[in-house]
PDB file of C-alpha atoms in Angstrom:
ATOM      1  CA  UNK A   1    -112.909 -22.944  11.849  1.00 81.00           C
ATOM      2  CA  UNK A   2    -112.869 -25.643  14.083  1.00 91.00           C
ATOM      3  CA  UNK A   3    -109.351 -27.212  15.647  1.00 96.00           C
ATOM      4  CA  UNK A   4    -110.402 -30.525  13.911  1.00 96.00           C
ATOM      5  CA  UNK A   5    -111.560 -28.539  10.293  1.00 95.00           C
ATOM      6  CA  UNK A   6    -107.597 -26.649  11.023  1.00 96.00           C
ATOM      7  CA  UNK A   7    -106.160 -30.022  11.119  1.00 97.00           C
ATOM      8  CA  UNK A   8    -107.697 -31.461   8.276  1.00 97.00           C
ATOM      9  CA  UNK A   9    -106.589 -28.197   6.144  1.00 96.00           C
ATOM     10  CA  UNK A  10    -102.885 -28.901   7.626  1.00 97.00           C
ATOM     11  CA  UNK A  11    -103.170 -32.204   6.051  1.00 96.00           C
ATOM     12  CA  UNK A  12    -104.202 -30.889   2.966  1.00 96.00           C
ATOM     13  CA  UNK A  13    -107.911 -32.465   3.078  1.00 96.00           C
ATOM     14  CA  UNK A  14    -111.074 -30.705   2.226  1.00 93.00           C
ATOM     15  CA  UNK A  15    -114.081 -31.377   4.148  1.00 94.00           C
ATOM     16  CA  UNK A  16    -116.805 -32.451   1.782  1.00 94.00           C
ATOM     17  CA  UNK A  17    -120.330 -31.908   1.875  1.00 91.00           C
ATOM     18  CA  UNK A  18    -122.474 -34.490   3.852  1.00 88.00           C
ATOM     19  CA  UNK A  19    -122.701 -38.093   1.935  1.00 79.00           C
ATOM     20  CA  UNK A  20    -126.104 -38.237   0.464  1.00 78.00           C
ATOM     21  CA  UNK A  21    -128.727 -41.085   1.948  1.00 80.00           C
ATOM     22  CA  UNK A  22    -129.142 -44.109  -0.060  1.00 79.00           C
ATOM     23  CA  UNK A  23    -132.352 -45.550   1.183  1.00 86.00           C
ATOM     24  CA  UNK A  24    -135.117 -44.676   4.555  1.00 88.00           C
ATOM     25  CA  UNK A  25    -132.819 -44.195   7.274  1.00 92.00           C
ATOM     26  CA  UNK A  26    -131.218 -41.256   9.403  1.00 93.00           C
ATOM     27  CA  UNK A  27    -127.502 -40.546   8.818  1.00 93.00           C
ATOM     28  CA  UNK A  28    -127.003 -40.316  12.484  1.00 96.00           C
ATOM     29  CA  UNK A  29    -128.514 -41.317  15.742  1.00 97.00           C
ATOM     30  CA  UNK A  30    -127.308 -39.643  18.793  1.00 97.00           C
ATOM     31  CA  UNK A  31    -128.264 -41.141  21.885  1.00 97.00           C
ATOM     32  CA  UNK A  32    -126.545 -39.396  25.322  1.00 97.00           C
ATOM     33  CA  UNK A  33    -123.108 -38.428  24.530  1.00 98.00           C
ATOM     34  CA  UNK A  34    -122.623 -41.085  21.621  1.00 98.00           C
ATOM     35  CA  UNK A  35    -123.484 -40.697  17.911  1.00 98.00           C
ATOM     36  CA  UNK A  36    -124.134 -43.514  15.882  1.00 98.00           C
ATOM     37  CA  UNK A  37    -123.088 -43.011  12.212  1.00 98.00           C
ATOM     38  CA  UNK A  38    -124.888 -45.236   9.127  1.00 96.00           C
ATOM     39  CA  UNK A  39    -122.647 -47.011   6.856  1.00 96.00           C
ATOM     40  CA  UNK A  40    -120.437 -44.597   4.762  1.00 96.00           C
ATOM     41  CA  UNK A  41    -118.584 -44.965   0.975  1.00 95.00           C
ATOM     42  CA  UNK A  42    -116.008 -43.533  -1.212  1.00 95.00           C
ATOM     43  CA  UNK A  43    -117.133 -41.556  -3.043  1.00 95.00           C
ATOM     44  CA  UNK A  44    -116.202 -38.129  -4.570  1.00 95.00           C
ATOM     45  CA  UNK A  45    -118.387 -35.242  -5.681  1.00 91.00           C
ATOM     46  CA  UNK A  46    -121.054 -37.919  -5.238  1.00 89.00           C
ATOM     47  CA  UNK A  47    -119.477 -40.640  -7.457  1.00 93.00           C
ATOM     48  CA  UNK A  48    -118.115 -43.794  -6.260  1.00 94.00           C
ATOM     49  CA  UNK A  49    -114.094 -43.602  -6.019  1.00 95.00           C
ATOM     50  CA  UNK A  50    -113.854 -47.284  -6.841  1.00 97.00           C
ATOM     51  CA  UNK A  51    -116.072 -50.356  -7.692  1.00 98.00           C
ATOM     52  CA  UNK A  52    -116.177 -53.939  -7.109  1.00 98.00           C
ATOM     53  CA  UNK A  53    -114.438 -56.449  -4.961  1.00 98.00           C
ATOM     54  CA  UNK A  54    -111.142 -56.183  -3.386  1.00 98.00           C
ATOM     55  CA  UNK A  55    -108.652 -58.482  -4.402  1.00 97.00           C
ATOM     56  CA  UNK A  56    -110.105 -58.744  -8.518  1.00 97.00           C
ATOM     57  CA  UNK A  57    -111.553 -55.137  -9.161  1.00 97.00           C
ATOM     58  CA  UNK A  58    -109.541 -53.147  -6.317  1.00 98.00           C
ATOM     59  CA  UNK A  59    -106.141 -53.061  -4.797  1.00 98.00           C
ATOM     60  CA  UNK A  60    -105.228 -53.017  -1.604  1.00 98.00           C
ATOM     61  CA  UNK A  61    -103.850 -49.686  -2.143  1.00 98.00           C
ATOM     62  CA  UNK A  62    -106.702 -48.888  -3.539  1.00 98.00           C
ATOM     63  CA  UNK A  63    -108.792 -50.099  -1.101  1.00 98.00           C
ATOM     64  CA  UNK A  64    -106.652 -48.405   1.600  1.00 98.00           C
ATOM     65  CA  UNK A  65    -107.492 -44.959  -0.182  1.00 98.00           C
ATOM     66  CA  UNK A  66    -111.310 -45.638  -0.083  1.00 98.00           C
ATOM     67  CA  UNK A  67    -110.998 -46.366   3.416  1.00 98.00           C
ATOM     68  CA  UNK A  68    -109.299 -42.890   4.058  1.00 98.00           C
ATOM     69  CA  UNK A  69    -112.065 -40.920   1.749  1.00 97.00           C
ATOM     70  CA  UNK A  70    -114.963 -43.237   3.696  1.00 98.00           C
ATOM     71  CA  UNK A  71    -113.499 -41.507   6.752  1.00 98.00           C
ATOM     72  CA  UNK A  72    -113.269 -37.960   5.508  1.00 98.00           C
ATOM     73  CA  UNK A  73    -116.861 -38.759   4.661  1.00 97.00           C
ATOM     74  CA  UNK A  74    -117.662 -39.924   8.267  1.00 98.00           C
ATOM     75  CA  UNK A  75    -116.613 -36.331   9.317  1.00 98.00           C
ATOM     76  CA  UNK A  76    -118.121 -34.329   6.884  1.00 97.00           C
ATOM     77  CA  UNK A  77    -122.177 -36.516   8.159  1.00 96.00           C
ATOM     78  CA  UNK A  78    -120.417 -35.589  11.657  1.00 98.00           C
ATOM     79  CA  UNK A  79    -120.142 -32.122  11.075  1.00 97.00           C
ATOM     80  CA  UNK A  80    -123.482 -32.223   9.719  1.00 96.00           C
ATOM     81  CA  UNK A  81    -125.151 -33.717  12.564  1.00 96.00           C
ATOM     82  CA  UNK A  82    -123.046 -32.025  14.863  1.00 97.00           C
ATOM     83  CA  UNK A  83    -122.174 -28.630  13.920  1.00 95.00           C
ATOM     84  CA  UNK A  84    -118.914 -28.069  15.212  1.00 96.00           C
ATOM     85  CA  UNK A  85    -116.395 -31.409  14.814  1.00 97.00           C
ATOM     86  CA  UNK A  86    -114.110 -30.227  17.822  1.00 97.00           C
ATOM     87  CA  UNK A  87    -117.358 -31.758  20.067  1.00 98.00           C
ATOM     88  CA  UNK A  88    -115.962 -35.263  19.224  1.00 98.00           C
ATOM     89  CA  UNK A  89    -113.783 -36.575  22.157  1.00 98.00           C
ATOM     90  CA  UNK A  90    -113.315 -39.814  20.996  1.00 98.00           C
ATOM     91  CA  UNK A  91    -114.352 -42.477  18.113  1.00 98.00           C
ATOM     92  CA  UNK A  92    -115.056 -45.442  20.083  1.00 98.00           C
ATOM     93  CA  UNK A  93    -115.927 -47.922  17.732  1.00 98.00           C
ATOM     94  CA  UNK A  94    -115.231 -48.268  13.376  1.00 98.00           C
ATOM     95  CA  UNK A  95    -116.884 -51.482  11.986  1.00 98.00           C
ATOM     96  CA  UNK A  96    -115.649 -51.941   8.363  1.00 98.00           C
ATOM     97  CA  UNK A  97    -117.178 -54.404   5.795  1.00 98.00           C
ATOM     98  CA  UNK A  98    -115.037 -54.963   3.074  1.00 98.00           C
ATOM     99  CA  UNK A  99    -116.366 -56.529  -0.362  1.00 98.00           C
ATOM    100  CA  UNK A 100    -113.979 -59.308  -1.177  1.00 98.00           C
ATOM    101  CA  UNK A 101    -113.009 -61.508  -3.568  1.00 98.00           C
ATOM    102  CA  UNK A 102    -113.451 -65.347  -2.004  1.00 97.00           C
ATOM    103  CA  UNK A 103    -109.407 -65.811  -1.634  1.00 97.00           C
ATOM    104  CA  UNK A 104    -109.133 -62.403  -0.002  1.00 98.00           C
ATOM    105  CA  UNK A 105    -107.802 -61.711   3.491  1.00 98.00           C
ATOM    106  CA  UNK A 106    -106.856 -58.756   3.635  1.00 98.00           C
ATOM    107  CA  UNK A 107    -109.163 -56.695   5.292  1.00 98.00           C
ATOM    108  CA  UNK A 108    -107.318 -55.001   8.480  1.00 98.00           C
ATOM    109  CA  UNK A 109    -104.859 -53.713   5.727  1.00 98.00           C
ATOM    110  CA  UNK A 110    -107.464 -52.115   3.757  1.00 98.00           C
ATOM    111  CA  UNK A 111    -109.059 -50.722   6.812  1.00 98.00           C
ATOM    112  CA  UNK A 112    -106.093 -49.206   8.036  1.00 98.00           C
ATOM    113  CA  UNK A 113    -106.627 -46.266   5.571  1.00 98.00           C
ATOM    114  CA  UNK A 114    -109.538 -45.158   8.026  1.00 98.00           C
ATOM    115  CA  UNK A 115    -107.809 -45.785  10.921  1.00 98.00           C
ATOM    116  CA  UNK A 116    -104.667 -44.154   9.792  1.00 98.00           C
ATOM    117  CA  UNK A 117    -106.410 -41.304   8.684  1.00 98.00           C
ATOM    118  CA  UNK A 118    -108.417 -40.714  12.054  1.00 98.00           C
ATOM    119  CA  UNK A 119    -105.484 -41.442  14.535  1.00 98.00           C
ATOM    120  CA  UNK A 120    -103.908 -38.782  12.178  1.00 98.00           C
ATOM    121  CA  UNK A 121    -106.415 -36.297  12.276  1.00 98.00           C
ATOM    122  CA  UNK A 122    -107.557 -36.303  15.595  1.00 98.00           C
ATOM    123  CA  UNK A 123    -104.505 -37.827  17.338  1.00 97.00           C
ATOM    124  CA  UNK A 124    -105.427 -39.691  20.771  1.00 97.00           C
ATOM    125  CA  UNK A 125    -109.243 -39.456  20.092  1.00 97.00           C
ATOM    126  CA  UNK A 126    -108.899 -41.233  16.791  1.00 98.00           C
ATOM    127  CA  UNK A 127    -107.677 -44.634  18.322  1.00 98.00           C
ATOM    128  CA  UNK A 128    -110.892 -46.905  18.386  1.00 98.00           C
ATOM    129  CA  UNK A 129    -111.992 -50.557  18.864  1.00 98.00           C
ATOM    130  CA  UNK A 130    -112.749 -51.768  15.644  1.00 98.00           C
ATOM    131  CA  UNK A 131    -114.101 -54.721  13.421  1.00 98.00           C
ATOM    132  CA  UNK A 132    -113.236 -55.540   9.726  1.00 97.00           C
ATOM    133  CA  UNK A 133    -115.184 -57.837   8.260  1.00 97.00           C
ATOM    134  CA  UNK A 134    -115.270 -59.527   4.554  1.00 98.00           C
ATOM    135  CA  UNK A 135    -118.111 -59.902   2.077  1.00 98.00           C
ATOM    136  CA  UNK A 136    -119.372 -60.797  -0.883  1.00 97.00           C
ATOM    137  CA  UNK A 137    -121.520 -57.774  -2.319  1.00 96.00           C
ATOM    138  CA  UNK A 138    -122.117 -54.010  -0.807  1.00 97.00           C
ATOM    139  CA  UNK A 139    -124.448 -51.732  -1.907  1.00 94.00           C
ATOM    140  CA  UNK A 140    -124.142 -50.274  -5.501  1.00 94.00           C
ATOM    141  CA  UNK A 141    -121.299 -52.561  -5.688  1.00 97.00           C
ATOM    142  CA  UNK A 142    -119.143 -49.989  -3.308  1.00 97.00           C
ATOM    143  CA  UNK A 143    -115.587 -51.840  -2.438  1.00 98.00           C
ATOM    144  CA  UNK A 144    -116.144 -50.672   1.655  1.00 98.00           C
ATOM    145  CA  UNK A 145    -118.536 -49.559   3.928  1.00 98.00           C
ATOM    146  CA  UNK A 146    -117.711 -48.234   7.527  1.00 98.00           C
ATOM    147  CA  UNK A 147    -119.608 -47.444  10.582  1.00 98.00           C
ATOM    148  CA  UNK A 148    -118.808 -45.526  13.571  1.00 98.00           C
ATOM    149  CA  UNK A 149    -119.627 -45.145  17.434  1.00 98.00           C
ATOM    150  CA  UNK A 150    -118.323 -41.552  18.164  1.00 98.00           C
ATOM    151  CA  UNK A 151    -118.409 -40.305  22.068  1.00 98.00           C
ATOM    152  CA  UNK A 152    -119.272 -36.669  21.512  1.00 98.00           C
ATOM    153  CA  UNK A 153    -119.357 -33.764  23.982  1.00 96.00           C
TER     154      UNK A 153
END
């Protein structure tokens, strides 16, 4: 087990299998010692955690939780594409868009589940640059979708 799978098991997380593809693309692009994730969801045994717009359907709670299980996802394609987690040295970059109600501004709170959650995880190497970003509609009406530039080893 990996130092990175022994730290998610101290926290009491489960790595999941790989998010499924949604459409024609790749999962993950690796180009030199940076990996390029696709946009990620929350979902759960392959079932969206939550639906709709923050600030009518979701709460920022809510929201906050997806943004933590979109990251657990992130590792789990990782781990896919990678093989062993503990060859990630640092996430570089997490670009969030959050679907949100017109009135809502909230977004860095709601993203702060994923960045929470890989600060916690992988300490030093979790703190990343990042953008989070408001619209109107996602994908299959998913609350969040993140992103990620990871420096790898």
């Amino acid at each position: 087990m990996s130092r990175i799978e022994q730290r998610l098991k101290e926290l009491g997380y489960t790595l999941p299998p790989p998010p499924p593809r949604m459409a024609n693309y790749v999962s993950c692009v690796q180009t030199g010692n940076l990996v390029y994730t696709s946009g990620a969801g929350c979902y759960v045994d392959g079932k969206p955690l939550y639906l709709g717009r923050l600030g009518t359907d979701v709460t920022i709670e809510q929201g906050y939780e997806a943004a933590k299980i979109t990251a657990l996802n992130l590792l789990a394609l990782l781990k896919s594409e990678l093989g062993d987690l503990d060859r990630i040295t640092r996430i570089v970059k997490l670009f969030a868009l959050v679907s949100s109600a017109p009135d809502f501004y909230e977004q860095p709170q709601v993203i702060n589940g994923a960045s929470d959650f890989f600060s916690e995880v992988l300490g030093e190497a979790g703190q990343h640059a990042r953008a989070a970003a408001g619209t109107s509609v996602l994908p299959f009406n998913n609350p969040i979708e993140i992103e990620l530039i990871v420096e790898v080893s």
